[in-house]
């Protein structure tokens, strides 16, 4: 019998210990949950995935036509990427992930969605620092994506635009950083961002300085651990 809490993988990284664990929550009828921690912070949990899925759904819903090329920043447990791949209009998906350990979890099937994402022929997963690649203007995925433009860039890495996992990421959340990222979008393309905080009017105004048609969508979901509703925010912005 598996233990109630099982460490599936653990590695030291420049940002702290990265841990993948599986646990059964007895108060929820022994529901199995996968969790990722970085240092002392929880990065993600398979118990709360609605906003990550909505990032994909809402972002792609704003696109026209079909045969879309999509970039997802941050692989994590894979819920945003998997939701993108459910859309039949997606031609290709490039997922940019900082930690090679996270990529390994998917390639080796340590997380539930791993094989379905990594074995999808439309999907390419690359080890790359999303923020550094954008700020250095070097977001070339591989030889199949030279100087490629995307119809959507969906980002789920930092907790919020103001609470980053690494302070170096802060430069991305400026007019200059967002303008550099915008260059990788086709006209009419969509930038989507997940945030753990309520809508931030200052960030909305920052998006408005670079993009058009700005939205700050509140995504509500039931939190069984607290027995109440919780919310995240999905920002959407369109390149003119």
PDB file of N, CA and C in Angstrom, residues 110-202:
ATOM      1  N   UNK A 110       5.658  10.446 -14.560  1.00  0.00           N
ATOM      2  CA  UNK A 110       5.529  10.585 -13.113  1.00  0.00           C
ATOM      3  C   UNK A 110       4.315  11.413 -12.715  1.00  0.00           C
ATOM      4  N   UNK A 111       3.804  12.216 -13.649  1.00  0.00           N
ATOM      5  CA  UNK A 111       2.601  13.010 -13.397  1.00  0.00           C
ATOM      6  C   UNK A 111       1.496  12.514 -14.322  1.00  0.00           C
ATOM      7  N   UNK A 112       0.240  12.617 -13.906  1.00  0.00           N
ATOM      8  CA  UNK A 112      -0.856  11.988 -14.653  1.00  0.00           C
ATOM      9  C   UNK A 112      -0.968  12.406 -16.112  1.00  0.00           C
ATOM     10  N   UNK A 113      -0.673  13.662 -16.431  1.00  0.00           N
ATOM     11  CA  UNK A 113      -0.834  14.138 -17.804  1.00  0.00           C
ATOM     12  C   UNK A 113       0.439  14.005 -18.636  1.00  0.00           C
ATOM     13  N   UNK A 114       1.493  13.470 -18.038  1.00  0.00           N
ATOM     14  CA  UNK A 114       2.801  13.472 -18.693  1.00  0.00           C
ATOM     15  C   UNK A 114       2.825  12.874 -20.074  1.00  0.00           C
ATOM     16  N   UNK A 115       2.389  11.638 -20.218  1.00  0.00           N
ATOM     17  CA  UNK A 115       2.475  10.977 -21.516  1.00  0.00           C
ATOM     18  C   UNK A 115       1.544  11.611 -22.541  1.00  0.00           C
ATOM     19  N   UNK A 116       0.359  12.018 -22.125  1.00  0.00           N
ATOM     20  CA  UNK A 116      -0.597  12.572 -23.089  1.00  0.00           C
ATOM     21  C   UNK A 116      -0.075  13.860 -23.703  1.00  0.00           C
ATOM     22  N   UNK A 117       0.725  14.614 -22.948  1.00  0.00           N
ATOM     23  CA  UNK A 117       1.316  15.843 -23.479  1.00  0.00           C
ATOM     24  C   UNK A 117       2.577  15.536 -24.276  1.00  0.00           C
ATOM     25  N   UNK A 118       3.502  14.812 -23.669  1.00  0.00           N
ATOM     26  CA  UNK A 118       4.815  14.615 -24.297  1.00  0.00           C
ATOM     27  C   UNK A 118       4.750  13.749 -25.547  1.00  0.00           C
ATOM     28  N   UNK A 119       3.754  12.898 -25.663  1.00  0.00           N
ATOM     29  CA  UNK A 119       3.642  12.027 -26.834  1.00  0.00           C
ATOM     30  C   UNK A 119       2.744  12.599 -27.923  1.00  0.00           C
ATOM     31  N   UNK A 120       2.130  13.739 -27.676  1.00  0.00           N
ATOM     32  CA  UNK A 120       1.305  14.361 -28.712  1.00  0.00           C
ATOM     33  C   UNK A 120       2.226  14.911 -29.803  1.00  0.00           C
ATOM     34  N   UNK A 121       2.059  14.504 -31.053  1.00  0.00           N
ATOM     35  CA  UNK A 121       2.977  14.933 -32.114  1.00  0.00           C
ATOM     36  C   UNK A 121       2.962  16.436 -32.370  1.00  0.00           C
ATOM     37  N   UNK A 122       1.937  17.125 -31.918  1.00  0.00           N
ATOM     38  CA  UNK A 122       1.881  18.580 -32.109  1.00  0.00           C
ATOM     39  C   UNK A 122       2.722  19.330 -31.087  1.00  0.00           C
ATOM     40  N   UNK A 123       3.177  18.632 -30.048  1.00  0.00           N
ATOM     41  CA  UNK A 123       3.783  19.306 -28.895  1.00  0.00           C
ATOM     42  C   UNK A 123       5.303  19.175 -28.886  1.00  0.00           C
ATOM     43  N   UNK A 124       5.976  20.300 -28.651  1.00  0.00           N
ATOM     44  CA  UNK A 124       7.419  20.338 -28.441  1.00  0.00           C
ATOM     45  C   UNK A 124       7.682  20.947 -27.070  1.00  0.00           C
ATOM     46  N   UNK A 125       8.426  20.248 -26.226  1.00  0.00           N
ATOM     47  CA  UNK A 125       8.783  20.760 -24.899  1.00  0.00           C
ATOM     48  C   UNK A 125      10.267  21.088 -24.895  1.00  0.00           C
ATOM     49  N   UNK A 126      10.592  22.311 -24.514  1.00  0.00           N
ATOM     50  CA  UNK A 126      11.994  22.725 -24.525  1.00  0.00           C
ATOM     51  C   UNK A 126      12.392  23.268 -23.157  1.00  0.00           C
ATOM     52  N   UNK A 127      13.638  22.990 -22.781  1.00  0.00           N
ATOM     53  CA  UNK A 127      14.193  23.528 -21.541  1.00  0.00           C
ATOM     54  C   UNK A 127      14.746  24.914 -21.826  1.00  0.00           C
ATOM     55  N   UNK A 128      14.107  25.904 -21.246  1.00  0.00           N
ATOM     56  CA  UNK A 128      14.490  27.285 -21.553  1.00  0.00           C
ATOM     57  C   UNK A 128      13.947  28.205 -20.460  1.00  0.00           C
ATOM     58  N   UNK A 129      14.645  29.278 -20.190  1.00  0.00           N
ATOM     59  CA  UNK A 129      14.147  30.328 -19.306  1.00  0.00           C
ATOM     60  C   UNK A 129      13.274  31.250 -20.149  1.00  0.00           C
ATOM     61  N   UNK A 130      11.976  31.172 -19.971  1.00  0.00           N
ATOM     62  CA  UNK A 130      11.045  31.959 -20.778  1.00  0.00           C
ATOM     63  C   UNK A 130      11.375  33.443 -20.699  1.00  0.00           C
ATOM     64  N   UNK A 131      11.554  33.954 -19.501  1.00  0.00           N
ATOM     65  CA  UNK A 131      11.744  35.390 -19.323  1.00  0.00           C
ATOM     66  C   UNK A 131      13.056  35.860 -19.938  1.00  0.00           C
ATOM     67  N   UNK A 132      14.125  35.135 -19.700  1.00  0.00           N
ATOM     68  CA  UNK A 132      15.421  35.513 -20.274  1.00  0.00           C
ATOM     69  C   UNK A 132      15.373  35.450 -21.797  1.00  0.00           C
ATOM     70  N   UNK A 133      14.699  34.443 -22.336  1.00  0.00           N
ATOM     71  CA  UNK A 133      14.609  34.307 -23.792  1.00  0.00           C
ATOM     72  C   UNK A 133      13.886  35.491 -24.409  1.00  0.00           C
ATOM     73  N   UNK A 134      12.806  35.929 -23.761  1.00  0.00           N
ATOM     74  CA  UNK A 134      12.068  37.088 -24.271  1.00  0.00           C
ATOM     75  C   UNK A 134      12.909  38.351 -24.144  1.00  0.00           C
ATOM     76  N   UNK A 135      13.482  38.578 -22.984  1.00  0.00           N
ATOM     77  CA  UNK A 135      14.216  39.819 -22.743  1.00  0.00           C
ATOM     78  C   UNK A 135      15.492  39.901 -23.567  1.00  0.00           C
ATOM     79  N   UNK A 136      16.083  38.752 -23.901  1.00  0.00           N
ATOM     80  CA  UNK A 136      17.271  38.730 -24.757  1.00  0.00           C
ATOM     81  C   UNK A 136      16.905  38.628 -26.233  1.00  0.00           C
ATOM     82  N   UNK A 137      15.600  38.600 -26.524  1.00  0.00           N
ATOM     83  CA  UNK A 137      15.094  38.483 -27.896  1.00  0.00           C
ATOM     84  C   UNK A 137      15.635  37.227 -28.575  1.00  0.00           C
ATOM     85  N   UNK A 138      15.558  36.105 -27.865  1.00  0.00           N
ATOM     86  CA  UNK A 138      16.076  34.841 -28.402  1.00  0.00           C
ATOM     87  C   UNK A 138      15.078  33.702 -28.194  1.00  0.00           C
ATOM     88  N   UNK A 139      13.796  33.996 -28.390  1.00  0.00           N
ATOM     89  CA  UNK A 139      12.779  32.967 -28.200  1.00  0.00           C
ATOM     90  C   UNK A 139      12.649  32.111 -29.462  1.00  0.00           C
ATOM     91  N   UNK A 140      13.729  31.419 -29.798  1.00  0.00           N
ATOM     92  CA  UNK A 140      13.691  30.442 -30.884  1.00  0.00           C
ATOM     93  C   UNK A 140      13.592  29.069 -30.233  1.00  0.00           C
ATOM     94  N   UNK A 141      12.528  28.342 -30.527  1.00  0.00           N
ATOM     95  CA  UNK A 141      12.269  27.084 -29.836  1.00  0.00           C
ATOM     96  C   UNK A 141      13.260  26.012 -30.268  1.00  0.00           C
ATOM     97  N   UNK A 142      13.302  25.710 -31.537  1.00  0.00           N
ATOM     98  CA  UNK A 142      14.279  24.779 -32.099  1.00  0.00           C
ATOM     99  C   UNK A 142      14.292  24.993 -33.606  1.00  0.00           C
ATOM    100  N   UNK A 143      14.924  24.094 -34.346  1.00  0.00           N
ATOM    101  CA  UNK A 143      15.046  24.276 -35.795  1.00  0.00           C
ATOM    102  C   UNK A 143      13.700  24.274 -36.502  1.00  0.00           C
ATOM    103  N   UNK A 144      12.672  23.723 -35.852  1.00  0.00           N
ATOM    104  CA  UNK A 144      11.340  23.732 -36.453  1.00  0.00           C
ATOM    105  C   UNK A 144      10.594  25.038 -36.203  1.00  0.00           C
ATOM    106  N   UNK A 145      11.150  25.892 -35.345  1.00  0.00           N
ATOM    107  CA  UNK A 145      10.479  27.139 -34.972  1.00  0.00           C
ATOM    108  C   UNK A 145      11.396  28.356 -35.159  1.00  0.00           C
ATOM    109  N   UNK A 146      12.153  28.452 -36.242  1.00  0.00           N
ATOM    110  CA  UNK A 146      13.042  29.611 -36.373  1.00  0.00           C
ATOM    111  C   UNK A 146      12.241  30.892 -36.594  1.00  0.00           C
ATOM    112  N   UNK A 147      12.486  31.892 -35.741  1.00  0.00           N
ATOM    113  CA  UNK A 147      11.819  33.193 -35.881  1.00  0.00           C
ATOM    114  C   UNK A 147      10.310  33.039 -36.014  1.00  0.00           C
ATOM    115  N   UNK A 148       9.740  32.118 -35.277  1.00  0.00           N
ATOM    116  CA  UNK A 148       8.333  31.789 -35.455  1.00  0.00           C
ATOM    117  C   UNK A 148       7.438  32.747 -34.679  1.00  0.00           C
ATOM    118  N   UNK A 149       6.312  33.053 -35.304  1.00  0.00           N
ATOM    119  CA  UNK A 149       5.290  33.841 -34.643  1.00  0.00           C
ATOM    120  C   UNK A 149       4.190  32.914 -34.147  1.00  0.00           C
ATOM    121  N   UNK A 150       3.549  33.323 -33.056  1.00  0.00           N
ATOM    122  CA  UNK A 150       2.506  32.511 -32.441  1.00  0.00           C
ATOM    123  C   UNK A 150       1.183  33.258 -32.468  1.00  0.00           C
ATOM    124  N   UNK A 151       0.116  32.482 -32.495  1.00  0.00           N
ATOM    125  CA  UNK A 151      -1.207  33.085 -32.390  1.00  0.00           C
ATOM    126  C   UNK A 151      -1.588  33.317 -30.928  1.00  0.00           C
ATOM    127  N   UNK A 152      -0.958  32.584 -30.017  1.00  0.00           N
ATOM    128  CA  UNK A 152      -1.216  32.783 -28.589  1.00  0.00           C
ATOM    129  C   UNK A 152       0.032  32.456 -27.787  1.00  0.00           C
ATOM    130  N   UNK A 153       0.296  33.282 -26.784  1.00  0.00           N
ATOM    131  CA  UNK A 153       1.329  33.016 -25.782  1.00  0.00           C
ATOM    132  C   UNK A 153       0.627  33.015 -24.431  1.00  0.00           C
ATOM    133  N   UNK A 154       0.646  31.875 -23.754  1.00  0.00           N
ATOM    134  CA  UNK A 154      -0.065  31.691 -22.489  1.00  0.00           C
ATOM    135  C   UNK A 154       0.958  31.421 -21.392  1.00  0.00           C
ATOM    136  N   UNK A 155       0.953  32.257 -20.371  1.00  0.00           N
ATOM    137  CA  UNK A 155       2.020  32.240 -19.369  1.00  0.00           C
ATOM    138  C   UNK A 155       1.478  31.892 -17.982  1.00  0.00           C
ATOM    139  N   UNK A 156       2.072  30.873 -17.371  1.00  0.00           N
ATOM    140  CA  UNK A 156       1.709  30.466 -16.008  1.00  0.00           C
ATOM    141  C   UNK A 156       2.975  30.004 -15.296  1.00  0.00           C
ATOM    142  N   UNK A 157       3.749  30.975 -14.826  1.00  0.00           N
ATOM    143  CA  UNK A 157       5.009  30.665 -14.142  1.00  0.00           C
ATOM    144  C   UNK A 157       5.042  31.328 -12.770  1.00  0.00           C
ATOM    145  N   UNK A 158       5.001  32.654 -12.730  1.00  0.00           N
ATOM    146  CA  UNK A 158       5.062  33.376 -11.464  1.00  0.00           C
ATOM    147  C   UNK A 158       3.707  33.352 -10.755  1.00  0.00           C
ATOM    148  N   UNK A 159       3.738  33.613  -9.450  1.00  0.00           N
ATOM    149  CA  UNK A 159       2.486  33.656  -8.685  1.00  0.00           C
ATOM    150  C   UNK A 159       1.583  34.783  -9.183  1.00  0.00           C
ATOM    151  N   UNK A 160       2.173  35.957  -9.376  1.00  0.00           N
ATOM    152  CA  UNK A 160       1.444  37.126  -9.868  1.00  0.00           C
ATOM    153  C   UNK A 160       2.452  38.022 -10.578  1.00  0.00           C
ATOM    154  N   UNK A 161       1.988  39.058 -11.297  1.00  0.00           N
ATOM    155  CA  UNK A 161       2.946  39.984 -11.911  1.00  0.00           C
ATOM    156  C   UNK A 161       3.850  40.684 -10.891  1.00  0.00           C
ATOM    157  N   UNK A 162       3.397  40.771  -9.641  1.00  0.00           N
ATOM    158  CA  UNK A 162       4.187  41.446  -8.603  1.00  0.00           C
ATOM    159  C   UNK A 162       4.914  40.475  -7.666  1.00  0.00           C
ATOM    160  N   UNK A 163       4.584  39.204  -7.742  1.00  0.00           N
ATOM    161  CA  UNK A 163       5.191  38.187  -6.868  1.00  0.00           C
ATOM    162  C   UNK A 163       5.814  37.121  -7.750  1.00  0.00           C
ATOM    163  N   UNK A 164       7.102  37.319  -8.046  1.00  0.00           N
ATOM    164  CA  UNK A 164       7.801  36.423  -8.972  1.00  0.00           C
ATOM    165  C   UNK A 164       8.576  35.346  -8.213  1.00  0.00           C
ATOM    166  N   UNK A 165       8.751  34.212  -8.861  1.00  0.00           N
ATOM    167  CA  UNK A 165       9.579  33.152  -8.285  1.00  0.00           C
ATOM    168  C   UNK A 165      11.039  33.569  -8.224  1.00  0.00           C
ATOM    169  N   UNK A 166      11.450  34.387  -9.167  1.00  0.00           N
ATOM    170  CA  UNK A 166      12.824  34.883  -9.248  1.00  0.00           C
ATOM    171  C   UNK A 166      12.742  36.377  -9.530  1.00  0.00           C
ATOM    172  N   UNK A 167      13.408  37.178  -8.717  1.00  0.00           N
ATOM    173  CA  UNK A 167      13.353  38.623  -8.890  1.00  0.00           C
ATOM    174  C   UNK A 167      13.785  39.093 -10.268  1.00  0.00           C
ATOM    175  N   UNK A 168      14.594  38.273 -10.956  1.00  0.00           N
ATOM    176  CA  UNK A 168      15.036  38.642 -12.301  1.00  0.00           C
ATOM    177  C   UNK A 168      13.871  38.714 -13.284  1.00  0.00           C
ATOM    178  N   UNK A 169      12.768  38.050 -12.956  1.00  0.00           N
ATOM    179  CA  UNK A 169      11.623  38.047 -13.866  1.00  0.00           C
ATOM    180  C   UNK A 169      10.895  39.382 -13.896  1.00  0.00           C
ATOM    181  N   UNK A 170      11.166  40.248 -12.917  1.00  0.00           N
ATOM    182  CA  UNK A 170      10.402  41.490 -12.784  1.00  0.00           C
ATOM    183  C   UNK A 170      10.490  42.357 -14.033  1.00  0.00           C
ATOM    184  N   UNK A 171      11.623  42.313 -14.720  1.00  0.00           N
ATOM    185  CA  UNK A 171      11.798  43.150 -15.910  1.00  0.00           C
ATOM    186  C   UNK A 171      10.805  42.791 -17.009  1.00  0.00           C
ATOM    187  N   UNK A 172      10.340  41.551 -17.017  1.00  0.00           N
ATOM    188  CA  UNK A 172       9.350  41.158 -18.020  1.00  0.00           C
ATOM    189  C   UNK A 172       8.055  41.927 -17.833  1.00  0.00           C
ATOM    190  N   UNK A 173       7.693  42.208 -16.576  1.00  0.00           N
ATOM    191  CA  UNK A 173       6.416  42.856 -16.274  1.00  0.00           C
ATOM    192  C   UNK A 173       6.558  44.374 -16.317  1.00  0.00           C
ATOM    193  N   UNK A 174       7.154  44.849 -17.390  1.00  0.00           N
ATOM    194  CA  UNK A 174       7.295  46.274 -17.673  1.00  0.00           C
ATOM    195  C   UNK A 174       6.840  46.512 -19.101  1.00  0.00           C
ATOM    196  N   UNK A 175       6.666  47.761 -19.462  1.00  0.00           N
ATOM    197  CA  UNK A 175       6.269  48.062 -20.838  1.00  0.00           C
ATOM    198  C   UNK A 175       7.298  47.528 -21.827  1.00  0.00           C
ATOM    199  N   UNK A 176       8.572  47.658 -21.479  1.00  0.00           N
ATOM    200  CA  UNK A 176       9.632  47.165 -22.362  1.00  0.00           C
ATOM    201  C   UNK A 176       9.557  45.650 -22.511  1.00  0.00           C
ATOM    202  N   UNK A 177       9.445  44.937 -21.390  1.00  0.00           N
ATOM    203  CA  UNK A 177       9.404  43.478 -21.444  1.00  0.00           C
ATOM    204  C   UNK A 177       8.198  42.953 -22.192  1.00  0.00           C
ATOM    205  N   UNK A 178       7.037  43.519 -21.922  1.00  0.00           N
ATOM    206  CA  UNK A 178       5.822  43.074 -22.605  1.00  0.00           C
ATOM    207  C   UNK A 178       5.873  43.412 -24.094  1.00  0.00           C
ATOM    208  N   UNK A 179       6.500  44.532 -24.434  1.00  0.00           N
ATOM    209  CA  UNK A 179       6.635  44.894 -25.851  1.00  0.00           C
ATOM    210  C   UNK A 179       7.517  43.894 -26.588  1.00  0.00           C
ATOM    211  N   UNK A 180       8.576  43.428 -25.938  1.00  0.00           N
ATOM    212  CA  UNK A 180       9.431  42.411 -26.557  1.00  0.00           C
ATOM    213  C   UNK A 180       8.659  41.118 -26.768  1.00  0.00           C
ATOM    214  N   UNK A 181       7.874  40.724 -25.776  1.00  0.00           N
ATOM    215  CA  UNK A 181       7.079  39.506 -25.908  1.00  0.00           C
ATOM    216  C   UNK A 181       6.033  39.643 -27.010  1.00  0.00           C
ATOM    217  N   UNK A 182       5.460  40.834 -27.134  1.00  0.00           N
ATOM    218  CA  UNK A 182       4.427  41.088 -28.139  1.00  0.00           C
ATOM    219  C   UNK A 182       4.942  40.847 -29.555  1.00  0.00           C
ATOM    220  N   UNK A 183       6.245  41.011 -29.748  1.00  0.00           N
ATOM    221  CA  UNK A 183       6.823  40.825 -31.078  1.00  0.00           C
ATOM    222  C   UNK A 183       6.726  39.383 -31.561  1.00  0.00           C
ATOM    223  N   UNK A 184       6.511  38.445 -30.647  1.00  0.00           N
ATOM    224  CA  UNK A 184       6.392  37.037 -31.037  1.00  0.00           C
ATOM    225  C   UNK A 184       4.960  36.639 -31.378  1.00  0.00           C
ATOM    226  N   UNK A 185       4.044  37.592 -31.287  1.00  0.00           N
ATOM    227  CA  UNK A 185       2.647  37.329 -31.622  1.00  0.00           C
ATOM    228  C   UNK A 185       2.321  37.827 -33.018  1.00  0.00           C
ATOM    229  N   UNK A 186       1.526  37.060 -33.741  1.00  0.00           N
ATOM    230  CA  UNK A 186       0.945  37.541 -34.983  1.00  0.00           C
ATOM    231  C   UNK A 186      -0.039  38.662 -34.676  1.00  0.00           C
ATOM    232  N   UNK A 187      -0.308  39.572 -35.627  1.00  0.00           N
ATOM    233  CA  UNK A 187      -1.397  40.534 -35.432  1.00  0.00           C
ATOM    234  C   UNK A 187      -2.701  39.797 -35.130  1.00  0.00           C
ATOM    235  N   UNK A 188      -3.404  40.245 -34.110  1.00  0.00           N
ATOM    236  CA  UNK A 188      -4.597  39.539 -33.664  1.00  0.00           C
ATOM    237  C   UNK A 188      -4.301  38.439 -32.671  1.00  0.00           C
ATOM    238  N   UNK A 189      -3.011  38.205 -32.403  1.00  0.00           N
ATOM    239  CA  UNK A 189      -2.620  37.172 -31.450  1.00  0.00           C
ATOM    240  C   UNK A 189      -2.916  37.586 -30.020  1.00  0.00           C
ATOM    241  N   UNK A 190      -2.974  36.606 -29.140  1.00  0.00           N
ATOM    242  CA  UNK A 190      -3.414  36.828 -27.760  1.00  0.00           C
ATOM    243  C   UNK A 190      -2.318  36.456 -26.766  1.00  0.00           C
ATOM    244  N   UNK A 191      -2.114  37.335 -25.798  1.00  0.00           N
ATOM    245  CA  UNK A 191      -1.272  37.043 -24.642  1.00  0.00           C
ATOM    246  C   UNK A 191      -2.177  36.765 -23.459  1.00  0.00           C
ATOM    247  N   UNK A 192      -1.970  35.628 -22.789  1.00  0.00           N
ATOM    248  CA  UNK A 192      -2.745  35.286 -21.603  1.00  0.00           C
ATOM    249  C   UNK A 192      -1.823  35.037 -20.427  1.00  0.00           C
ATOM    250  N   UNK A 193      -2.258  35.446 -19.247  1.00  0.00           N
ATOM    251  CA  UNK A 193      -1.437  35.319 -18.040  1.00  0.00           C
ATOM    252  C   UNK A 193      -2.296  34.884 -16.862  1.00  0.00           C
ATOM    253  N   UNK A 194      -1.856  33.834 -16.166  1.00  0.00           N
ATOM    254  CA  UNK A 194      -2.504  33.397 -14.926  1.00  0.00           C
ATOM    255  C   UNK A 194      -1.907  34.147 -13.754  1.00  0.00           C
ATOM    256  N   UNK A 195      -2.768  34.509 -12.784  1.00  0.00           N
ATOM    257  CA  UNK A 195      -2.302  35.162 -11.563  1.00  0.00           C
ATOM    258  C   UNK A 195      -3.087  34.634 -10.371  1.00  0.00           C
ATOM    259  N   UNK A 196      -2.404  34.503  -9.250  1.00  0.00           N
ATOM    260  CA  UNK A 196      -3.034  34.016  -8.026  1.00  0.00           C
ATOM    261  C   UNK A 196      -3.774  35.117  -7.276  1.00  0.00           C
ATOM    262  N   UNK A 197      -3.588  36.364  -7.679  1.00  0.00           N
ATOM    263  CA  UNK A 197      -4.206  37.502  -6.995  1.00  0.00           C
ATOM    264  C   UNK A 197      -5.469  37.975  -7.709  1.00  0.00           C
ATOM    265  N   UNK A 198      -6.285  38.785  -7.038  1.00  0.00           N
ATOM    266  CA  UNK A 198      -7.405  39.445  -7.722  1.00  0.00           C
ATOM    267  C   UNK A 198      -6.880  40.380  -8.807  1.00  0.00           C
ATOM    268  N   UNK A 199      -7.758  40.858  -9.700  1.00  0.00           N
ATOM    269  CA  UNK A 199      -7.317  41.762 -10.769  1.00  0.00           C
ATOM    270  C   UNK A 199      -6.544  42.963 -10.224  1.00  0.00           C
ATOM    271  N   UNK A 200      -5.459  43.269 -10.892  1.00  0.00           N
ATOM    272  CA  UNK A 200      -4.554  44.348 -10.508  1.00  0.00           C
ATOM    273  C   UNK A 200      -4.711  45.459 -11.542  1.00  0.00           C
ATOM    274  N   UNK A 201      -5.329  46.574 -11.138  1.00  0.00           N
ATOM    275  CA  UNK A 201      -5.605  47.638 -12.101  1.00  0.00           C
ATOM    276  C   UNK A 201      -4.324  48.235 -12.661  1.00  0.00           C
ATOM    277  N   UNK A 202      -3.277  48.274 -11.853  1.00  0.00           N
ATOM    278  CA  UNK A 202      -2.005  48.781 -12.352  1.00  0.00           C
ATOM    279  C   UNK A 202      -1.459  47.922 -13.471  1.00  0.00           C
TER     280      UNK A 202
END
